[in-house]
Coordinates of C-alpha atoms in Angstrom, one line a residue:
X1 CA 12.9 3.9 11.1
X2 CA 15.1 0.7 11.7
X3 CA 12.5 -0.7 9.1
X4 CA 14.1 -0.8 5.5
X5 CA 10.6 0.0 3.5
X6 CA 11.4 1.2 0.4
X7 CA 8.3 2.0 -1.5
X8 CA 6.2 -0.3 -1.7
X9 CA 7.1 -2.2 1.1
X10 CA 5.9 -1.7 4.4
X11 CA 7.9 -4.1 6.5
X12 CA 6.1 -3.9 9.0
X13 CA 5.8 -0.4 10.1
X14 CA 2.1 -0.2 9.7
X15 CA 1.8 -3.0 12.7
X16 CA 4.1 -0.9 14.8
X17 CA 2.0 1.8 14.0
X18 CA -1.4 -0.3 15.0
X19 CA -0.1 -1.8 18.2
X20 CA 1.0 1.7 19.7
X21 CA -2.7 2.9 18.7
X22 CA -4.9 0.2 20.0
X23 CA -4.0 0.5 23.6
X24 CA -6.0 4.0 23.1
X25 CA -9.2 2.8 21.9
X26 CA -8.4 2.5 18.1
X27 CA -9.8 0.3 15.8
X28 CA -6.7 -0.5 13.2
X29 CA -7.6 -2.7 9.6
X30 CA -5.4 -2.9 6.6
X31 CA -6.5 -2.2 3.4
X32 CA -4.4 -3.9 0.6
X33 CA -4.4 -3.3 -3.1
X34 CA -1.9 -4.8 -5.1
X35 CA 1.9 -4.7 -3.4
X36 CA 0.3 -1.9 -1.5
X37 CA -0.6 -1.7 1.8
X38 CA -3.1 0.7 3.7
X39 CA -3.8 1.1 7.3
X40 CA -6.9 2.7 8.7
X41 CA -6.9 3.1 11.9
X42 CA -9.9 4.8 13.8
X43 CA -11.4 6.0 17.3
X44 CA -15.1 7.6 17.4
X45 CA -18.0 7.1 15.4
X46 CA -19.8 10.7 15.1
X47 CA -18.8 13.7 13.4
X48 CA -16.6 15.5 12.5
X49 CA -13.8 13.3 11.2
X50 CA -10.2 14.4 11.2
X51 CA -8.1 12.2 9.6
X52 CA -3.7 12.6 9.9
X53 CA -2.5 11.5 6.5
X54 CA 0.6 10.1 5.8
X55 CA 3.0 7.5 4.2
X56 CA 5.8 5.1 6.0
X57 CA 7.1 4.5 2.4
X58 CA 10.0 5.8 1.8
X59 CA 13.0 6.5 -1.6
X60 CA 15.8 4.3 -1.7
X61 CA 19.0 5.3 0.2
X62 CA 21.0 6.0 -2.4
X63 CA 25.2 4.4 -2.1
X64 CA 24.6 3.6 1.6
X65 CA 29.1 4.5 1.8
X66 CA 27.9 8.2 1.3
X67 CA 26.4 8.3 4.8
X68 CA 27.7 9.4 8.1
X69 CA 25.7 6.8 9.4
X70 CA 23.7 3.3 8.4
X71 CA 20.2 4.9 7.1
X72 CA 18.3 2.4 8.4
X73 CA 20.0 2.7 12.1
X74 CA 19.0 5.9 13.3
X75 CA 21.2 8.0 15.0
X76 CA 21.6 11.1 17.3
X77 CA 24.2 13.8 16.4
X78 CA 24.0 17.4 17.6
X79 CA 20.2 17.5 18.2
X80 CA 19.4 15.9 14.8
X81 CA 17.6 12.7 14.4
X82 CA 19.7 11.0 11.0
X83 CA 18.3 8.1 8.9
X84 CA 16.2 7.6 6.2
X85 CA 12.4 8.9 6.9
X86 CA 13.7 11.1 9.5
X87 CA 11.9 14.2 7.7
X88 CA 9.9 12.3 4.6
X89 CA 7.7 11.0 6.7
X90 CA 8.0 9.0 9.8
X91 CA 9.2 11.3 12.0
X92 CA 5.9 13.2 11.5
X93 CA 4.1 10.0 11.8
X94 CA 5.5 9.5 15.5
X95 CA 4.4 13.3 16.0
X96 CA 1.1 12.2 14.9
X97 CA 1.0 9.5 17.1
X98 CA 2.5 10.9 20.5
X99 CA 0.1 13.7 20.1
X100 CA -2.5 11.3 19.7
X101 CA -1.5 9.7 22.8
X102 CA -1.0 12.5 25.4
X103 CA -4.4 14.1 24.1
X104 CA -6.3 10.9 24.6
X105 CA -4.7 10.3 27.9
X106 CA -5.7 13.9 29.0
X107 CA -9.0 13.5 27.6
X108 CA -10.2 10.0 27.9
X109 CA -13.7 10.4 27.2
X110 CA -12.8 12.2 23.9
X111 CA -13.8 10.4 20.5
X112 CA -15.9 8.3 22.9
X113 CA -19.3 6.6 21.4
X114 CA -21.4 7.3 24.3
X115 CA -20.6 10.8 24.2
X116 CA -22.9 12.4 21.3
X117 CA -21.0 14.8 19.0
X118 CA -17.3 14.3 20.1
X119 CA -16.2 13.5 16.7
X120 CA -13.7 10.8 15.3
X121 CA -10.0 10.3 15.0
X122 CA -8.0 8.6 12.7
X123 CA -4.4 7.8 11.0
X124 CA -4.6 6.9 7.0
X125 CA -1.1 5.4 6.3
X126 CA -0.1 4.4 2.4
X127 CA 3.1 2.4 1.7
X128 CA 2.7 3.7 -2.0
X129 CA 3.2 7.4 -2.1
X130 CA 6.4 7.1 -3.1
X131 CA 5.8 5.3 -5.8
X132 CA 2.9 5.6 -8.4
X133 CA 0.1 6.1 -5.8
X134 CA -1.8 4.2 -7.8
X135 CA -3.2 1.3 -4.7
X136 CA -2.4 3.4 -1.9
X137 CA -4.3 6.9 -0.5
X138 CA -6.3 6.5 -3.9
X139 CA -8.2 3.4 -3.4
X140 CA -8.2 3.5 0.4
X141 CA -10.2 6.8 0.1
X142 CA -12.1 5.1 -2.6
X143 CA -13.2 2.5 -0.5
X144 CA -13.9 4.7 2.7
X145 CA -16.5 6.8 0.4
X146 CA -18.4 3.6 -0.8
X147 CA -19.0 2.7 2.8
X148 CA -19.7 6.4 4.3
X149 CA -17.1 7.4 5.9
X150 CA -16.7 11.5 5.4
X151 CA -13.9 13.3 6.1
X152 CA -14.5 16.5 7.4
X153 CA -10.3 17.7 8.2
X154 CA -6.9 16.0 7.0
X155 CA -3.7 17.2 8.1
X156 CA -1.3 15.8 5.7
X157 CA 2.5 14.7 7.8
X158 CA 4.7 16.0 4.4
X159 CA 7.1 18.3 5.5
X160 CA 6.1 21.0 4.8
X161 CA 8.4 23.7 6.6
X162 CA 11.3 26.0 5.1
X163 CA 13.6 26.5 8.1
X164 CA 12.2 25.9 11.1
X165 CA 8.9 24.0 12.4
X166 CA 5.8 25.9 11.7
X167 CA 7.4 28.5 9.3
X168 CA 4.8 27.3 6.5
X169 CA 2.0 24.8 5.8
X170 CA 0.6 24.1 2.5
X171 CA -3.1 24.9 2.2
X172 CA -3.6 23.5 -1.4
X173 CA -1.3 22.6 -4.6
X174 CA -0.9 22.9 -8.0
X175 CA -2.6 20.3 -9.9
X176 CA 0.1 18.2 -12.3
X177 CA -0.8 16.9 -15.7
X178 CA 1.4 15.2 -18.0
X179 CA 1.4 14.1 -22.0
X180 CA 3.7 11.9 -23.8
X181 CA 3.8 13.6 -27.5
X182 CA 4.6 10.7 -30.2
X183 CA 5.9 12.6 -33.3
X184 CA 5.8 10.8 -36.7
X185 CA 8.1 11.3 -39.4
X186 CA 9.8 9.2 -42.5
X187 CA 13.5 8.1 -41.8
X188 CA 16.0 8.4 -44.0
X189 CA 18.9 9.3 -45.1
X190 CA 20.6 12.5 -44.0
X191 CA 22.3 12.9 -47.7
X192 CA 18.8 13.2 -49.0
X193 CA 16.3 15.1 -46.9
X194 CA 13.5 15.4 -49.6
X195 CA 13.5 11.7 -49.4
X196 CA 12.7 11.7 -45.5
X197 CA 10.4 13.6 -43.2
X198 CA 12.4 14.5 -39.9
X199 CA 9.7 14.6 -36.7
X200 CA 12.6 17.1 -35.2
X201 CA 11.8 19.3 -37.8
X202 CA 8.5 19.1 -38.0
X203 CA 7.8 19.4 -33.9
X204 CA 10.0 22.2 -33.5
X205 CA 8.0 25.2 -33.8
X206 CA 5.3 23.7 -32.2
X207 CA 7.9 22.9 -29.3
X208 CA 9.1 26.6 -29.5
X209 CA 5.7 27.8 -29.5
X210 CA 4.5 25.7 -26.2
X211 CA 7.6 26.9 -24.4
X212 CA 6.8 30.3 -25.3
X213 CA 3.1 30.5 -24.2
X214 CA 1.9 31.8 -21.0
X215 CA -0.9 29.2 -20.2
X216 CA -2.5 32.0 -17.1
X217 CA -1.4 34.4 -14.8
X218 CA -2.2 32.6 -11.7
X219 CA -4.0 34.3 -8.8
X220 CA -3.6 35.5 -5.5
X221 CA -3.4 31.6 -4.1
X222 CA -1.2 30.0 -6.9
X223 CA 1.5 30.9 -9.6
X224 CA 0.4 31.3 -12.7
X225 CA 0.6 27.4 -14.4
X226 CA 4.1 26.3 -15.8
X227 CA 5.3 24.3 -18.7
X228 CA 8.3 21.6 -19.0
X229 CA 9.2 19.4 -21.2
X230 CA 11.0 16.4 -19.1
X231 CA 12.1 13.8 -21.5
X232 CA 12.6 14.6 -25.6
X233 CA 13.9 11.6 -27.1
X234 CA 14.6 10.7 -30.9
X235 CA 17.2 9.5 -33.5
X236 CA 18.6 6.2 -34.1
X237 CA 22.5 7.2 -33.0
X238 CA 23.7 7.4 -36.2
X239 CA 25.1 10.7 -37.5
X240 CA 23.8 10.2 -41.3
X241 CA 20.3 8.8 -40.7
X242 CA 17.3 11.8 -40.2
X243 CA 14.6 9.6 -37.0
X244 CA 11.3 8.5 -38.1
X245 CA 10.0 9.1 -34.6
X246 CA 9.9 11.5 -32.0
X247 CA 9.1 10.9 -28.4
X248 CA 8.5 14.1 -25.8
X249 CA 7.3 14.2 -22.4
X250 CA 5.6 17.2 -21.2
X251 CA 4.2 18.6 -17.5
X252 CA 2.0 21.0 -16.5
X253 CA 1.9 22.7 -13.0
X254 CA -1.1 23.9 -12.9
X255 CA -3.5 26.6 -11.1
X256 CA -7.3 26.9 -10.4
X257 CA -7.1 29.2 -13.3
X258 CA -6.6 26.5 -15.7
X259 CA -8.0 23.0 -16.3
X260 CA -6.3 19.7 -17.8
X261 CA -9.3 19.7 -20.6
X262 CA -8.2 23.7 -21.3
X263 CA -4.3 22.7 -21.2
X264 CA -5.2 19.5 -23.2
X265 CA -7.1 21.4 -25.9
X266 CA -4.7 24.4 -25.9
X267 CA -1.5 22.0 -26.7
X268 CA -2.9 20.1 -29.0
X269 CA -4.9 22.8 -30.8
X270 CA -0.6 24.2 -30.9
X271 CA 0.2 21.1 -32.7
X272 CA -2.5 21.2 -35.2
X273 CA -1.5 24.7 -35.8
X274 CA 1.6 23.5 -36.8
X275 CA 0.7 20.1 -38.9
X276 CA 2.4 18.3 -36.4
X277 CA 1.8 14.3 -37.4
X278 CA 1.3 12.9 -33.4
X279 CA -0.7 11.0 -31.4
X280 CA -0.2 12.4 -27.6
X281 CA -1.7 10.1 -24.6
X282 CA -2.2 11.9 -21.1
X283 CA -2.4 11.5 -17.4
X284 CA -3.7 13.5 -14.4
X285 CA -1.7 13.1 -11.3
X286 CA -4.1 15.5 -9.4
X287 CA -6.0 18.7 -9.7
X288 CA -5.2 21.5 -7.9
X289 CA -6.6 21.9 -4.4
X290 CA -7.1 24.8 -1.7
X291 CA -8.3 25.4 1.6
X292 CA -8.3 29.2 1.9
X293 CA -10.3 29.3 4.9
X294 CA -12.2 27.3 7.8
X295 CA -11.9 25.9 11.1
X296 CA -8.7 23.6 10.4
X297 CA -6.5 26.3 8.8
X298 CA -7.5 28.6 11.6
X299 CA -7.0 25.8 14.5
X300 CA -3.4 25.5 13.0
X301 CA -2.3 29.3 12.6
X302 CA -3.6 29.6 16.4
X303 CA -1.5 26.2 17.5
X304 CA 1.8 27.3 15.6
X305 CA 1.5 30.8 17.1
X306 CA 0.9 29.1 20.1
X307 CA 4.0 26.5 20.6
X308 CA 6.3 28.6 18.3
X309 CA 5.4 32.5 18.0
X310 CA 5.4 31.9 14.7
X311 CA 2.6 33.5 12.2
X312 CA 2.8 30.8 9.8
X313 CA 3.3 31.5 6.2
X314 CA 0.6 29.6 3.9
X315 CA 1.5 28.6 0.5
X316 CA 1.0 26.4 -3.1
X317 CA 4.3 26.0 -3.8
X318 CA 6.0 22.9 -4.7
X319 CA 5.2 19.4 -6.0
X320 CA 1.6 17.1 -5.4
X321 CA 1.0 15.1 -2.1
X322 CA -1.7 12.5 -1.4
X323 CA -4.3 15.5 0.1
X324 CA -5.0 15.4 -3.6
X325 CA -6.7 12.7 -3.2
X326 CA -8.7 13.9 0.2
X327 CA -9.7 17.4 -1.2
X328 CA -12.6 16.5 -3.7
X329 CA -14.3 14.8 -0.7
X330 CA -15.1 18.2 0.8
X331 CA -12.3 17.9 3.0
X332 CA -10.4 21.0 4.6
X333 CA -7.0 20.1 4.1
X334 CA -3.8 21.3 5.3
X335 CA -0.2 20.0 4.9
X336 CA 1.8 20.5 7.8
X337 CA 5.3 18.9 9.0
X338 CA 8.9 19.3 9.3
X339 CA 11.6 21.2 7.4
X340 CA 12.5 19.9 3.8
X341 CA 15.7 20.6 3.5
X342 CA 17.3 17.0 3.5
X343 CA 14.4 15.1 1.9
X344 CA 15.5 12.1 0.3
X345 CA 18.8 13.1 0.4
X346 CA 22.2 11.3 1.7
X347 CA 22.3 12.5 5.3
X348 CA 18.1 13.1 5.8
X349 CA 17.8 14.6 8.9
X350 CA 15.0 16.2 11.5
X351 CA 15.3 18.4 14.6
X352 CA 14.5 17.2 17.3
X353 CA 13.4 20.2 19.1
X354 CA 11.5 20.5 15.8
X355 CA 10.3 17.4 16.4
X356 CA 8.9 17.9 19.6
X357 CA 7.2 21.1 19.0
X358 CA 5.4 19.4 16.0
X359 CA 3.8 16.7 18.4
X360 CA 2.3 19.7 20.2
X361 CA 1.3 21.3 17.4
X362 CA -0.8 18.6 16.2
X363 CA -2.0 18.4 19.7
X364 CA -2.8 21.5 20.0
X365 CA -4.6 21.9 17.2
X366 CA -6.9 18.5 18.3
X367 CA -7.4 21.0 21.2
X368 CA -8.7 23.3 18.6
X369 CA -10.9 21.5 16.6
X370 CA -12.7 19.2 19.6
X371 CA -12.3 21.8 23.0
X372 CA -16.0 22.2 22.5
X373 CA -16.7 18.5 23.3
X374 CA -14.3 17.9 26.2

């Protein structure tokens, strides 16, 4: 956490990260794309394969003046753990790893080679989630798959819980699909409207109309899929001059009851409707994903109940993560971590009691998954 790496630089806590592991018997190799880098670091060399996914990225402090205490110097105060990537993510990363370590200790013949069937481990850290996740999670799973390497289980470190550690895990999310809508028009002069063709105008029942629709009702997994528009930009900041252009920015939450080619088709088939005069360009941050059932979700409902009491709520809700990228392998995948409530704000903080229970958690549910090997 003393490690100032803003997105997408490491600084170095990848190596940390690496060193800690390798006394155990992992084998640790970066993976770099770009600015990016990866770290893959691995023990075992049968199935199954669990992978903990995470990030040591993390979002800019914001005016450092604003906090109670340096963000990059973490601090105790009242049982809380403060600095930045307390909660988004390193916290969960050291959870990952201290499980790692007392399991491995108890168990040292587990994830062995010589010992048929016990399965693999392994950590897949991104400095680029944060950012544009274009050369982190992406390519490193792009890379695993050309060279066989199939994950079977990922738990996902985002924090994932409401109000206490265990209260919820994510077992899929919505997939998110934006457009960028480039509305043409004629500029002019306000005076003389017939003169000019104003994209405002022109886009505006179309807009109305998109905002209106309901795109599905959603199921008994997901919400039904929601529309925004995030950015709608136009005129040339003069009071008597009608734009020639119009620039909107649209996103889609979306559910398995929906595709992006049905959204795509559906929006612009609204603009056509209309006579809107556009050209629209899109981009698919990730489909939706869900693991309704199987052995990981259930090895994590029995180790929350187990450390916490808790009967753990599953749910969709919320923004994308990198299992996005894990899911179309075939993996189960499950998000589970600490309580969200100060990500990326001034301030971010962790529990840690939270923070301990986590670590056995995540143990136990490596219990879970490979007691039938020990």
């Amino acid at each position: 956490m003393r490690l100032p790496s803003i997105t997408p630089d490491d600084a170095g806590c990848q190596s940390v990260i690496a060193n800690r592991l390798s006394s155990l018997g992992f084998t640790s190799e970066t993976m770099q794309f770009g600015e990016v880098k990866n770290l893959w670091s691995k023990k075992g060399s049968s199935g199954p394969l669990l992978v903990f996914l995470g990030h040591t990225d993390v979002v800019p402090t914001g005016p450092e003046a604003s906090w109670h205490s340096p963000p990059f110097e973490p601090s105790e105060r009242d049982g809380y753990l403060y600095g930045r990537g307390t909660a988004d993510m390193k916290a969960n990363i050291a959870a990952f790893v201290t499980a790692l370590e007392r399991f491995c200790q108890e168990h040292p013949q587990s994830f062995s080679s010589s010992t048929a069937g016990s399965g693999s481990i392994a950590l897949l850290l991104t400095s680029d989630e944060e950012g544009p996740s274009v050369d982190g999670t992406v390519k490193a799973v792009e890379t695993l798959l050309k060279r066989g390497e199939k994950i079977d289980y990922c738990i996902v470190g985002e924090p994932s819980s409401v109000n206490t550690v265990g209260d919820m895990v994510k077992n899929g999310r919505r997939g998110s699909l934006n457009g960028r809508i480039y509305v043409k028009g004629v500029q002019g002069h306000a005076a003389y409207p017939h003169k000019a063709v104003n994209p405002i105008h022109t886009f505006a029942d179309a807009l109305a109309e998109l905002c209106q629709s309901q795109w599905d009702s959603g199921n008994q997994f997901f919400p039904p899929t929601t529309f925004q528009v995030t950015n709608l930009n136009s005129g040339t900041g003069a009071e008597n001059v009608t734009p020639g252009e119009l620039e909107a920015w649209i996103n889609f939450r979306y559910s398995t009851e929906s595709t992006a080619d049905t959204l795509k088709a559906t929006v612009e088939a609204i603009l056509n409707k209309h006579k809107v005069d556009y050209t629209i360009e899109w981009r698919l941050s990730g489909e939706p994903f869900l693991t309704d059932t199987g052995k990981l979700l259930e090895a994590v409902q029995q180790a929350i109940l187990a450390k916490t009491g808790l009967h753990t709520e599953l749910s969709t809700s919320g923004g994308t993560s990198d299992g996005r990228f894990i899911a179309p392998c075939g993996a189960e995948v499950i998000e589970l971590g600490l309580v969200n409530d100060t990500i990326h704000k001034v301030d971010e903080c962790c529990s840690i009691d939270d923070l301990n229970k986590l670590s056995s958690i995540y143990e136990q549910t490596l219990l879970h998954i490979f007691g039938e090997t020990l």
